[in-house]
Amino acid sequence: MSTLFDKIWDAHRVARNDAGDELVYIDRHLVHEVSSPQAFTALAEAGRGIRSNARHIAVQDHNVPTTADRLSYIASPESAAQIEALRGNARRTGMRLLDLDDARQGIVHVVAPEQGWVLPGSTVACGDSHTATLGALGALACGVGTSEVEHLMSTQSLWMRKPLTLGIEIAGTLGPGVYAKDLALAVIHRIGTGGGVGHAIEYYGPAVRALSIEARLTLCNMTIEAGSRFGLVAPDATTIAYLRERVKGAAREHFDAAVAAWAHLHTDDPADYRRRVAMDAAAVVPTATWGTTPADSAALTGRVGDGTPAGDATEQERIAAALAYMGLETGQAMSSVPIDIAFIGSCTNSRIEDLRAAAGIVRGQRIAAGVRGLVVPGSTQVKHEAEAEGLAQVFVDAGFEWRESGCSMCIGMNGDSVGAGQRCASTSNRNFENRQGQGGRTHLLSPAAVAASALRGRLTDPREVMA
Amino acid sequence: MKRSVTTVAGHAALINRDDIDTDALFPAPYLRLTQRSGMGRYLFADWRADARPEVAFMQAAEPPRFLVGAVNFGCGSSREQAVWALADYGVQAVLAMSFGDIFRNNCVKNDVVAATLSPDDHATLVKALAANPGAELRLDIASRTLQLPGDLDLPVVLAEGHAEQLLSAEDHIARTLHYTDALQAYEDRVKSEQPWLARID
């Protein structure tokens, strides 16, 4: 009897050392321009090559401008240099690259599932902590540092200590206006930012089964914010249907055999998890963060600090500092908080379903005066899809900027950033101090809630606008 | 070049705050740099620009060898620049009650010790540092012991395997290349049994 995580891990274990570390084979390595240059340099300096080039693919995302003229002009010389470095490294090593002009370009965690590269039962790594996203397809996917990127290119494997497993069972059904993002924030609020440290989290139960793959990607994306490197969902009919229309090459050719092999990819008994947490989707409501960690959240109809334990002196100090940074007070109504920017994008919430949900809210309306609205599709493919469906026009008519794909204002490396003292309702994943720009204030919400907040000019429960 | 790390000795700086994330340790704008060296000048850059009291220790001429955090130190982004900056600045060991997993792995890859203390022992250390901020600490990797002045020893925990990596003088890729046959065997097996995993198409 074992868990889904154990089954995939054990199938990929190549060796074990005296210290108890295990060498795990990594089937797929995704590369982007920020965490790879030093790895390529170190490999070249050591005279080492790439072990298995067919298992790596590089995508430009963090530094990529979202302006229409990005193919001809990049304002930041440092960003341009980093993008050029990946081009040069790809050329030199023969690694495949989705460059800015590629029709598949986008945020690596959006592109990889969209292109059918992530398969159930596979192992995936990337020099980006949000790689946990890809566990939504029943894969072991984790973020690594640059030294591990180098190790991975050279050996196609990683030394890791097998984590314990945490099963999070989510019963019930999400109500109208409540999304995977709200569920992710509820999970982090429940177990804390360090609640998953040393553990792989598997999400299961009826509410998880009912989620689309896009919603599962959102849920798994935020796993790292609960301290866990791995988040995963067992593959099912939804997963197979999603992949059937996306896989190419060998995976398409052998698809039926693969589906048959995936049948055992589930946890045999919930008692197999080392720890378990039970939650009820019906109790989850539209949520936003008010502080500077993703655990600092409250209902949009509630008040700042609701449901947050007072904690010890260190925690009280942390919360006081967070509120001072955010310019808020405990007990203040969440709906009283005005916003300057509404950002829809990032590897958490920039997929077509996210854009449909947001467009459904703003259709036929205008965003509030003084609010800057920004919609950044997660990939060029999502962008084209949204344009074909008329969603882009809905956003433009409502007063949003409609942009090219990239990481954009989630991390603010590409020129899209939140100014000092500005307040942003954001679909991204991190509300750390200075995350979206020095002195910027970030509230994390679902796409529908960001859209509603843009219309009202303040943090807004999307149900208020839908009603 | 990999060196063998057996002990860390020196004074400590305390940031007694939970969830010190890697965005704080190394702000995003400097991630555009493509080198590995010289990153110490960007350590806590935003916090220093804001003259935050937590990083007042960085005004001293002599960098601390130890940084003492609290819970979930190094959470968030996988950026290894956070560790390169700590190491370049002069920090050789980070002590906390828990760490972000990726950060802890990044530490060992760069010969920075990431050691955890129990909450009680952490409280003892914080109290000792409050009484004597310049106290010299000594961490012995093999015995996992942190010596405080006054003959007080506290046990620390390293992630399994990390002590061996620190003590070893062989780099991590060279160690793995001993397993080339096992890697090849995996690849051969996948090619015949699960051809859909053998390449990204």
XYZ file of C-alpha atoms in Angstrom:
668
model
C 0.000 0.000 0.000
C 1.477 3.327 -0.948
C 0.667 6.848 -1.995
C 0.667 8.304 -5.492
C 3.797 10.225 -4.554
C 5.613 7.094 -3.340
C 4.754 5.201 -6.520
C 6.191 7.838 -8.852
C 9.211 8.476 -6.639
C 10.063 4.792 -6.312
C 9.761 4.273 -10.074
C 12.351 7.023 -10.625
C 14.827 6.100 -7.898
C 18.153 5.321 -9.545
C 20.336 4.965 -6.464
C 20.518 5.592 -2.756
C 23.580 6.709 -0.809
C 24.747 5.896 2.710
C 23.282 9.135 4.010
C 19.806 8.115 2.860
C 19.600 10.531 -0.053
C 18.124 9.151 -3.219
C 19.120 9.858 -6.785
C 15.902 10.530 -8.676
C 15.768 10.491 -12.461
C 14.142 13.604 -13.934
C 12.228 12.963 -17.152
C 11.667 16.580 -18.057
C 13.665 19.712 -17.332
C 12.229 23.129 -18.111
C 14.664 26.013 -18.389
C 14.112 29.767 -18.281
C 16.420 32.725 -18.661
C 16.720 33.789 -15.006
C 17.895 30.676 -13.175
C 19.974 29.112 -15.955
C 22.853 31.392 -17.081
C 25.189 30.512 -14.201
C 24.428 26.805 -14.702
C 25.355 26.947 -18.395
C 28.542 28.869 -17.544
C 29.579 26.394 -14.846
C 28.980 23.432 -17.157
C 31.064 25.021 -19.899
C 33.860 25.893 -17.470
C 33.953 22.312 -16.190
C 33.926 20.982 -19.747
C 30.712 19.092 -19.066
C 27.893 18.629 -21.553
C 24.152 17.949 -21.423
C 23.410 14.283 -20.817
C 20.096 13.981 -22.658
C 19.112 16.992 -24.718
C 15.703 15.599 -25.694
C 14.575 15.940 -22.075
C 15.178 19.703 -21.783
C 13.369 22.651 -23.222
C 13.941 26.344 -22.636
C 11.312 29.085 -22.537
C 11.822 32.844 -22.210
C 9.383 34.299 -19.657
C 10.452 36.386 -16.617
C 12.191 39.246 -18.469
C 10.045 39.253 -21.563
C 8.366 42.610 -22.215
C 4.600 42.380 -22.683
C 4.516 45.251 -25.169
C 3.624 44.721 -28.826
C 7.055 45.937 -30.007
C 9.054 43.442 -27.951
C 10.507 41.659 -30.956
C 12.207 44.829 -32.117
C 12.964 46.639 -28.873
C 13.570 45.772 -25.198
C 13.878 48.827 -22.995
C 15.933 47.210 -20.225
C 19.471 46.351 -21.355
C 19.821 43.845 -18.494
C 16.627 42.036 -19.536
C 17.739 42.041 -23.154
C 21.120 40.621 -22.110
C 19.537 37.826 -20.091
C 17.214 36.899 -22.952
C 20.182 36.944 -25.328
C 22.205 34.778 -22.912
C 19.592 32.012 -23.094
C 19.565 32.274 -26.894
C 23.337 31.911 -26.973
C 23.341 29.026 -24.507
C 20.635 27.207 -26.459
C 22.510 27.712 -29.723
C 25.780 26.512 -28.206
C 24.344 23.393 -26.547
C 21.622 22.507 -29.037
C 18.892 22.866 -26.418
C 15.460 23.579 -27.859
C 14.253 27.108 -27.124
C 10.874 28.791 -27.374
C 12.022 32.308 -28.151
C 9.955 35.477 -28.031
C 8.674 34.998 -31.575
C 7.605 31.366 -31.076
C 3.840 30.786 -31.260
C 4.144 28.580 -28.151
C 6.078 31.139 -26.032
C 4.744 32.037 -22.616
C 5.209 31.419 -18.922
C 6.979 28.075 -18.589
C 4.379 26.681 -16.159
C 1.566 27.663 -18.512
C 3.261 26.475 -21.683
C 4.405 23.060 -20.407
C 0.937 21.633 -19.687
C -0.588 23.438 -22.659
C 1.885 21.726 -25.013
C 1.293 18.297 -23.462
C 4.852 18.026 -22.125
C 3.851 17.038 -18.594
C 2.552 13.491 -18.254
C 1.158 11.535 -15.308
C 3.825 9.461 -13.607
C 6.665 11.656 -14.873
C 9.191 13.702 -12.917
C 9.676 17.352 -13.842
C 12.056 19.987 -12.515
C 12.654 23.651 -13.271
C 14.669 26.420 -11.682
C 11.536 28.080 -10.405
C 9.682 27.371 -7.173
C 6.277 27.371 -8.880
C 7.095 24.166 -10.737
C 4.781 22.528 -8.173
C 2.048 23.770 -10.543
C 2.678 20.837 -12.875
C 1.790 18.229 -10.249
C -1.794 18.962 -11.291
C -1.293 16.375 -14.039
C -0.225 13.623 -11.653
C 3.509 14.269 -12.005
C 6.241 14.855 -9.423
C 7.232 18.400 -10.269
C 9.460 20.591 -8.172
C 11.465 23.776 -8.175
C 15.250 23.695 -7.877
C 18.116 26.146 -7.520
C 20.719 26.919 -10.164
C 23.304 24.406 -8.878
C 20.635 21.733 -9.261
C 19.837 23.010 -12.769
C 23.507 22.449 -13.575
C 23.466 18.996 -11.975
C 20.316 18.150 -13.898
C 21.754 19.160 -17.249
C 24.860 17.112 -16.575
C 23.300 14.005 -15.009
C 19.521 14.146 -15.737
C 18.934 13.450 -12.052
C 18.713 15.078 -8.629
C 19.745 13.953 -5.181
C 16.811 14.408 -2.891
C 15.626 13.276 0.478
C 12.239 11.664 0.054
C 9.690 14.001 1.651
C 6.860 12.828 3.865
C 3.383 12.957 2.386
C 0.529 15.232 3.439
C -2.905 14.368 2.115
C -5.315 17.292 1.933
C -8.838 16.013 1.440
C -11.304 18.558 0.161
C -14.933 17.529 0.442
C -18.017 19.314 -0.895
C -18.329 21.710 -3.820
C -17.062 25.232 -4.416
C -19.920 27.727 -4.432
C -20.632 30.255 -7.211
C -18.000 32.983 -7.377
C -15.488 30.786 -5.530
C -12.459 29.483 -7.423
C -9.349 27.325 -7.102
C -7.412 30.422 -6.049
C -9.708 30.889 -3.057
C -9.228 27.219 -2.225
C -5.435 27.583 -2.407
C -5.535 30.606 -0.098
C -7.803 28.671 2.283
C -5.332 25.755 2.367
C -2.414 28.072 3.168
C -4.463 29.910 5.804
C -5.261 26.550 7.365
C -1.816 24.893 7.456
C 0.370 28.027 7.452
C 3.258 29.134 5.239
C 5.500 26.469 6.785
C 2.790 23.814 7.097
C 4.054 21.788 4.150
C 7.821 22.014 4.796
C 9.417 18.596 4.302
C 6.213 17.219 2.793
C 4.733 16.527 -0.621
C 1.084 17.552 -0.681
C -1.506 15.487 -2.517
C -4.909 17.119 -2.970
C -7.803 14.697 -3.164
C -11.509 14.343 -2.497
C -14.685 15.244 -4.396
C -13.958 18.976 -4.665
C -10.579 18.252 -6.268
C -12.059 15.690 -8.670
C -14.573 18.301 -9.778
C -11.863 20.815 -10.693
C -10.772 21.280 -14.303
C -7.077 20.770 -15.078
C -6.655 24.544 -15.260
C -8.104 24.907 -11.745
C -5.891 22.060 -10.481
C -2.869 23.870 -11.930
C -3.853 26.947 -9.913
C -4.259 24.915 -6.718
C -0.929 23.081 -7.104
C 0.817 26.337 -8.089
C 0.350 27.788 -4.616
C 1.684 24.658 -2.855
C 5.127 26.203 -2.494
C 3.530 29.074 -0.550
C 2.577 26.495 2.082
C 6.231 25.428 2.284
C 5.962 22.297 0.143
C 8.018 21.715 -3.003
C 5.512 19.238 -4.462
C 1.756 19.499 -4.923
C -0.072 16.844 -6.877
C -3.434 15.494 -7.968
C -3.957 11.903 -9.105
C -4.698 11.553 -12.822
C -8.278 10.718 -13.806
C -10.594 10.938 -16.806
C -10.304 14.738 -16.729
C -6.508 14.459 -16.977
C -6.638 11.966 -19.824
C -9.141 14.048 -21.793
C -6.944 17.135 -21.329
C -3.815 15.336 -22.517
C -5.416 13.434 -25.375
C -5.768 16.588 -27.432
C -2.352 18.025 -26.504
C 0.302 15.317 -26.574
C 2.562 14.996 -29.603
C 5.299 12.697 -30.842
C 6.014 9.553 -28.830
C 3.332 10.368 -26.257
C 0.674 10.556 -28.988
C 1.956 7.421 -30.671
C 1.848 5.425 -27.419
C -1.082 7.221 -25.806
C -3.286 4.178 -25.162
C -0.423 2.252 -23.583
C 0.400 5.282 -21.453
C -3.214 5.600 -20.277
C -3.185 1.920 -19.306
C 0.054 2.447 -17.359
C -1.429 5.429 -15.504
C -4.270 3.337 -14.069
C -2.259 2.514 -10.938
C -1.330 6.147 -10.279
C -3.418 6.792 -7.201
C -3.032 6.550 -3.435
C -4.212 3.140 -2.283
C -5.536 4.229 1.091
C -5.714 7.690 2.711
C -4.140 6.052 5.776
C -0.952 5.817 3.691
C -0.350 9.588 4.007
C 1.950 10.506 6.863
C -0.348 13.422 7.772
C -3.879 14.299 6.741
C -5.913 17.490 6.743
C -9.628 17.621 5.936
C -11.302 20.688 4.465
C -14.748 21.507 3.102
C -15.010 23.389 -0.184
C -18.471 24.638 0.787
C -16.872 26.653 3.599
C -14.482 28.450 1.216
C -15.500 31.988 0.211
C -14.000 34.637 -2.110
C -10.782 35.597 -0.358
C -7.977 38.134 -0.552
C -4.716 38.591 1.298
C -4.235 41.660 3.494
C -0.669 41.045 4.741
C 2.717 40.111 3.359
C 2.514 36.325 3.285
C -0.087 34.279 1.386
C -1.364 33.005 4.763
C -2.496 36.516 5.736
C -5.936 36.313 4.139
C -9.595 36.981 4.917
C -13.008 36.816 3.243
C -13.628 39.760 0.912
C -16.810 40.379 2.909
C -14.827 40.184 6.160
C -12.250 42.262 7.952
C -8.463 42.526 7.983
C -7.071 39.933 10.376
C -10.230 37.779 10.582
C -9.484 34.215 11.665
C -5.775 34.863 12.192
C -4.537 33.586 15.548
C -2.869 36.268 17.697
C 0.336 34.198 17.884
C 3.375 34.811 20.052
C 5.298 38.065 20.359
C 7.341 37.350 17.207
C 4.192 36.711 15.184
C 2.484 39.805 16.581
C 5.478 41.892 15.566
C 5.444 40.340 12.098
C 1.747 41.133 11.645
C 2.218 44.706 12.890
C 5.054 45.178 10.386
C 2.961 43.619 7.604
C 0.021 45.940 8.316
C 2.321 48.959 8.448
C 3.827 47.960 5.086
C 0.359 47.429 3.607
C -1.054 50.630 5.124
C -3.952 48.770 6.749
C -5.383 48.268 10.225
C -6.720 45.182 11.951
C -10.516 45.084 11.798
C -10.783 47.312 8.736
C -13.417 46.067 6.254
C -11.690 44.279 3.361
C -14.158 45.930 0.963
C -13.018 49.371 2.142
C -9.517 48.947 0.672
C -9.068 51.027 -2.521
C -6.838 49.757 -5.347
C -4.644 51.488 -7.936
C -3.853 48.522 -10.177
C -5.716 45.356 -11.202
C -3.371 42.681 -12.570
C -4.645 39.503 -14.210
C -1.791 37.181 -15.134
C 1.066 34.990 -13.741
C 1.582 31.206 -13.694
C -1.190 30.998 -11.095
C -4.018 32.575 -13.052
C -3.389 33.447 -16.694
C -4.969 30.486 -18.471
C -7.967 30.718 -20.775
C -10.436 29.710 -18.043
C -9.066 32.475 -15.807
C -9.548 35.023 -18.567
C -13.069 33.736 -19.243
C -13.967 34.107 -15.554
C -12.602 37.645 -15.409
C -14.159 38.675 -18.722
C -17.503 37.333 -17.498
C -17.366 39.864 -14.664
C -16.321 42.934 -16.647
C -18.328 42.356 -19.809
C -20.153 45.532 -20.782
C -18.759 47.553 -17.863
C -15.896 50.000 -17.310
C -13.172 49.774 -14.693
C -13.246 52.497 -12.049
C -11.669 55.864 -12.800
C -8.046 55.985 -11.641
C -7.556 52.219 -11.733
C -4.982 50.788 -14.132
C -6.086 47.371 -15.416
C -3.616 44.941 -16.963
C -4.394 41.560 -18.537
C -1.348 39.466 -19.434
C -2.146 36.075 -20.973
C 0.058 33.230 -19.753
C 1.063 32.207 -23.259
C 0.868 33.396 -26.826
C -1.562 30.539 -27.449
C -3.847 31.740 -24.638
C -3.620 35.231 -26.089
C -4.721 34.080 -29.518
C -7.496 31.948 -28.042
C -8.796 34.872 -25.981
C -8.716 37.127 -29.018
C -10.607 34.555 -31.103
C -13.268 34.211 -28.392
C -13.709 37.973 -28.125
C -12.407 38.116 -24.544
C -9.617 40.504 -25.473
C -12.164 42.978 -26.805
C -14.212 42.658 -23.599
C -11.144 43.650 -21.572
C -10.193 46.474 -23.904
C -13.760 47.831 -23.919
C -13.725 47.753 -20.104
C -10.540 49.841 -20.042
C -7.894 47.138 -19.460
C -4.544 47.016 -21.239
C -4.331 43.816 -23.310
C -0.727 42.570 -23.395
C 1.626 39.998 -24.854
C 2.402 36.958 -22.689
C 4.994 36.716 -19.911
C 5.513 36.715 -16.142
C 4.977 40.473 -16.111
C 3.787 42.133 -12.915
C 4.001 38.990 -10.787
C 7.702 39.624 -10.228
C 8.174 42.903 -12.065
C 11.396 41.991 -13.870
C 10.202 42.976 -17.334
C 9.240 46.594 -16.739
C 5.647 45.924 -15.604
C 5.752 46.784 -11.925
C 3.796 48.289 -9.032
C 5.123 51.645 -7.845
C 5.989 52.548 -4.264
C 2.817 52.955 -2.195
C 0.596 51.727 -5.017
C -1.901 49.014 -4.192
C -2.444 46.122 -6.594
C -5.240 43.548 -6.704
C -3.325 40.691 -8.282
C -3.977 37.146 -9.465
C -0.322 36.274 -8.810
C 1.061 34.102 -6.009
C 3.262 36.228 -3.778
C 2.416 39.271 -1.693
C 5.899 39.517 -0.155
C 7.196 43.021 0.531
C 8.575 44.650 -2.657
C 7.576 41.608 -4.718
C 5.789 43.460 -7.518
C 8.051 46.490 -7.276
C 9.796 48.309 -4.434
C 7.224 49.616 -1.955
C 4.324 48.077 -3.897
C 1.383 46.620 -1.971
C -0.050 43.353 -3.232
C -3.383 41.696 -2.515
C -3.797 38.179 -3.910
C -7.216 37.295 -5.334
C -8.908 35.122 -7.945
C -9.279 36.505 -11.503
C -13.014 37.107 -10.964
C -12.298 38.977 -7.741
C -9.599 41.111 -9.382
C -12.048 41.917 -12.173
C -14.741 42.884 -9.650
C -12.233 44.976 -7.707
C -11.215 46.776 -10.906
C -14.841 47.730 -11.573
C -15.450 49.065 -8.073
C -11.993 50.526 -7.473
C -11.703 48.669 -4.178
C -11.315 45.053 -3.049
C -14.614 43.443 -4.026
C -16.284 40.055 -3.624
C -17.098 38.962 -7.192
C -20.543 37.794 -6.039
C -21.392 41.446 -5.366
C -20.943 42.191 -9.066
C -22.420 38.930 -10.357
C -25.651 39.385 -8.371
C 36.306 24.558 -6.181
C 34.520 22.489 -3.562
C 36.140 22.575 -0.150
C 35.510 20.475 2.922
C 33.515 22.339 5.586
C 34.015 21.038 9.139
C 33.384 23.985 11.459
C 31.996 27.492 11.426
C 33.139 29.945 14.097
C 32.400 33.607 14.678
C 29.759 36.009 15.834
C 26.081 35.970 14.882
C 23.420 38.390 13.657
C 19.838 37.775 14.726
C 16.725 38.386 12.595
C 14.070 36.998 14.873
C 11.223 37.039 12.399
C 9.331 34.234 10.665
C 9.080 33.797 6.884
C 12.188 35.712 5.786
C 11.658 35.052 2.072
C 14.282 34.924 -0.649
C 12.765 38.029 -2.296
C 13.883 39.891 0.847
C 17.316 38.222 0.856
C 17.887 39.024 -2.823
C 15.450 41.402 -4.552
C 14.239 40.510 -8.035
C 15.794 43.376 -10.048
C 19.292 41.956 -9.442
C 18.254 38.534 -10.767
C 19.067 39.905 -14.222
C 22.774 39.607 -13.447
C 24.232 36.514 -15.055
C 27.273 35.914 -12.830
C 27.555 33.942 -9.607
C 30.191 36.007 -7.811
C 30.034 39.369 -6.084
C 26.375 39.021 -5.109
C 26.958 40.026 -1.454
C 26.435 43.690 -2.274
C 22.758 42.975 -3.068
C 21.996 41.004 0.111
C 18.850 42.500 1.703
C 19.207 45.449 -0.726
C 15.630 46.700 -0.279
C 15.715 46.336 3.488
C 18.992 48.246 3.653
C 17.586 50.968 1.380
C 14.714 51.305 3.858
C 17.169 51.348 6.826
C 15.276 48.466 8.406
C 16.487 47.662 11.948
C 16.690 43.931 11.143
C 19.672 44.551 8.870
C 21.464 47.183 10.984
C 24.145 44.531 11.538
C 25.249 45.027 7.937
C 26.649 48.468 8.814
C 29.443 46.823 10.840
C 32.764 46.308 9.089
C 32.984 42.662 10.034
C 30.247 40.412 8.602
C 28.721 37.837 10.962
C 29.624 34.237 10.247
C 26.178 33.126 11.517
C 22.744 34.433 10.670
C 20.014 33.405 13.099
C 16.445 33.415 11.769
C 13.229 31.992 13.185
C 10.593 29.856 11.394
C 10.494 29.074 7.633
C 13.684 30.982 6.801
C 14.365 31.221 3.046
C 10.820 30.467 1.938
C 9.498 31.499 -1.463
C 11.424 31.803 -4.712
C 14.032 29.178 -5.659
C 16.595 31.870 -6.534
C 20.034 30.604 -5.546
C 21.266 34.199 -5.664
C 19.959 34.471 -2.077
C 22.582 31.943 -0.974
C 25.323 33.279 -3.257
C 24.734 36.692 -1.659
C 24.905 35.312 1.891
C 28.091 33.385 1.144
C 29.742 36.254 -0.710
C 28.905 38.624 2.140
C 30.556 36.239 4.597
C 27.741 34.285 6.229
C 28.800 30.633 6.536
C 25.892 29.239 8.524
C 22.197 30.008 8.952
C 20.444 28.812 12.108
C 16.644 28.686 12.295
C 13.756 26.583 13.557
C 12.825 25.600 9.985
C 13.769 26.423 6.380
C 12.243 26.604 2.943
C 13.275 23.277 1.377
C 14.738 24.701 -1.842
C 16.721 27.322 0.066
C 18.184 24.653 2.344
C 19.311 22.611 -0.676
C 20.791 25.713 -2.267
C 22.762 26.331 0.940
C 24.490 22.976 0.978
C 25.407 23.302 -2.713
C 27.342 26.442 -1.780
C 28.984 25.250 1.427
C 26.643 27.311 3.590
C 25.404 25.349 6.593
C 21.633 25.454 7.171
C 21.013 24.004 10.626
C 17.771 23.772 12.566
C 17.315 24.193 16.298
C 14.366 23.095 18.415
C 12.118 25.961 19.604
C 13.524 25.643 23.154
C 17.129 25.696 21.978
C 16.339 28.577 19.627
C 14.958 30.517 22.602
C 18.144 29.747 24.547
C 20.270 31.006 21.663
C 18.192 34.181 21.239
C 18.495 34.886 24.960
C 22.247 34.312 24.896
C 22.645 36.662 21.923
C 20.490 39.299 23.628
C 22.766 39.128 26.687
C 25.940 39.162 24.599
C 25.414 40.262 20.969
C 29.099 39.820 20.122
C 29.267 36.269 21.437
C 31.457 33.888 19.486
C 29.640 30.728 18.379
C 31.219 27.561 17.093
C 29.384 24.964 15.019
C 30.880 21.522 14.549
C 29.429 19.710 11.535
C 30.451 16.147 12.402
C 28.923 16.241 15.889
C 26.073 18.641 14.958
C 26.858 20.782 17.993
C 26.608 24.527 18.434
C 28.857 25.825 21.191
C 27.841 29.007 22.986
C 30.132 30.882 25.391
C 30.029 29.519 28.925
C 30.408 25.903 27.836
C 26.797 25.688 26.697
C 26.270 23.173 23.873
C 23.103 23.036 21.782
C 22.303 20.181 19.388
C 21.453 21.172 15.797
C 19.939 19.149 12.987
C 21.152 19.153 9.386
C 19.103 17.716 6.536
C 20.074 14.093 6.011
C 23.056 13.854 3.727
C 23.980 17.526 4.083
C 26.751 16.869 6.631
C 28.345 14.397 4.243
C 28.111 16.897 1.380
C 29.665 19.653 3.490
C 32.480 17.445 4.717
C 33.209 16.090 1.223
C 35.770 17.762 -1.003
C 34.267 16.305 -4.202
C 31.763 18.422 -6.143
C 28.156 17.271 -6.442
C 28.240 16.417 -10.136
C 31.473 14.440 -9.820
C 29.865 12.392 -7.024
C 26.818 11.637 -9.165
C 28.843 10.636 -12.186
C 29.807 7.502 -10.207
C 26.208 6.411 -10.866
C 26.337 6.724 -14.648
C 25.574 3.029 -15.148
C 22.433 3.238 -13.026
C 21.297 6.322 -14.953
C 21.876 4.514 -18.224
C 19.909 1.496 -16.972
C 16.960 3.752 -16.127
C 17.077 5.336 -19.578
C 17.203 1.955 -21.293
C 14.254 0.692 -19.265
C 12.134 3.788 -19.997
C 12.933 3.608 -23.689
C 11.457 0.109 -23.911
C 8.723 0.225 -21.249
C 7.535 3.861 -21.225
C 8.674 5.417 -24.507
C 6.357 8.393 -23.918
C 8.668 9.557 -21.106
C 11.894 9.393 -23.072
C 11.711 12.814 -24.685
C 9.755 16.050 -24.777
C 7.889 16.311 -28.063
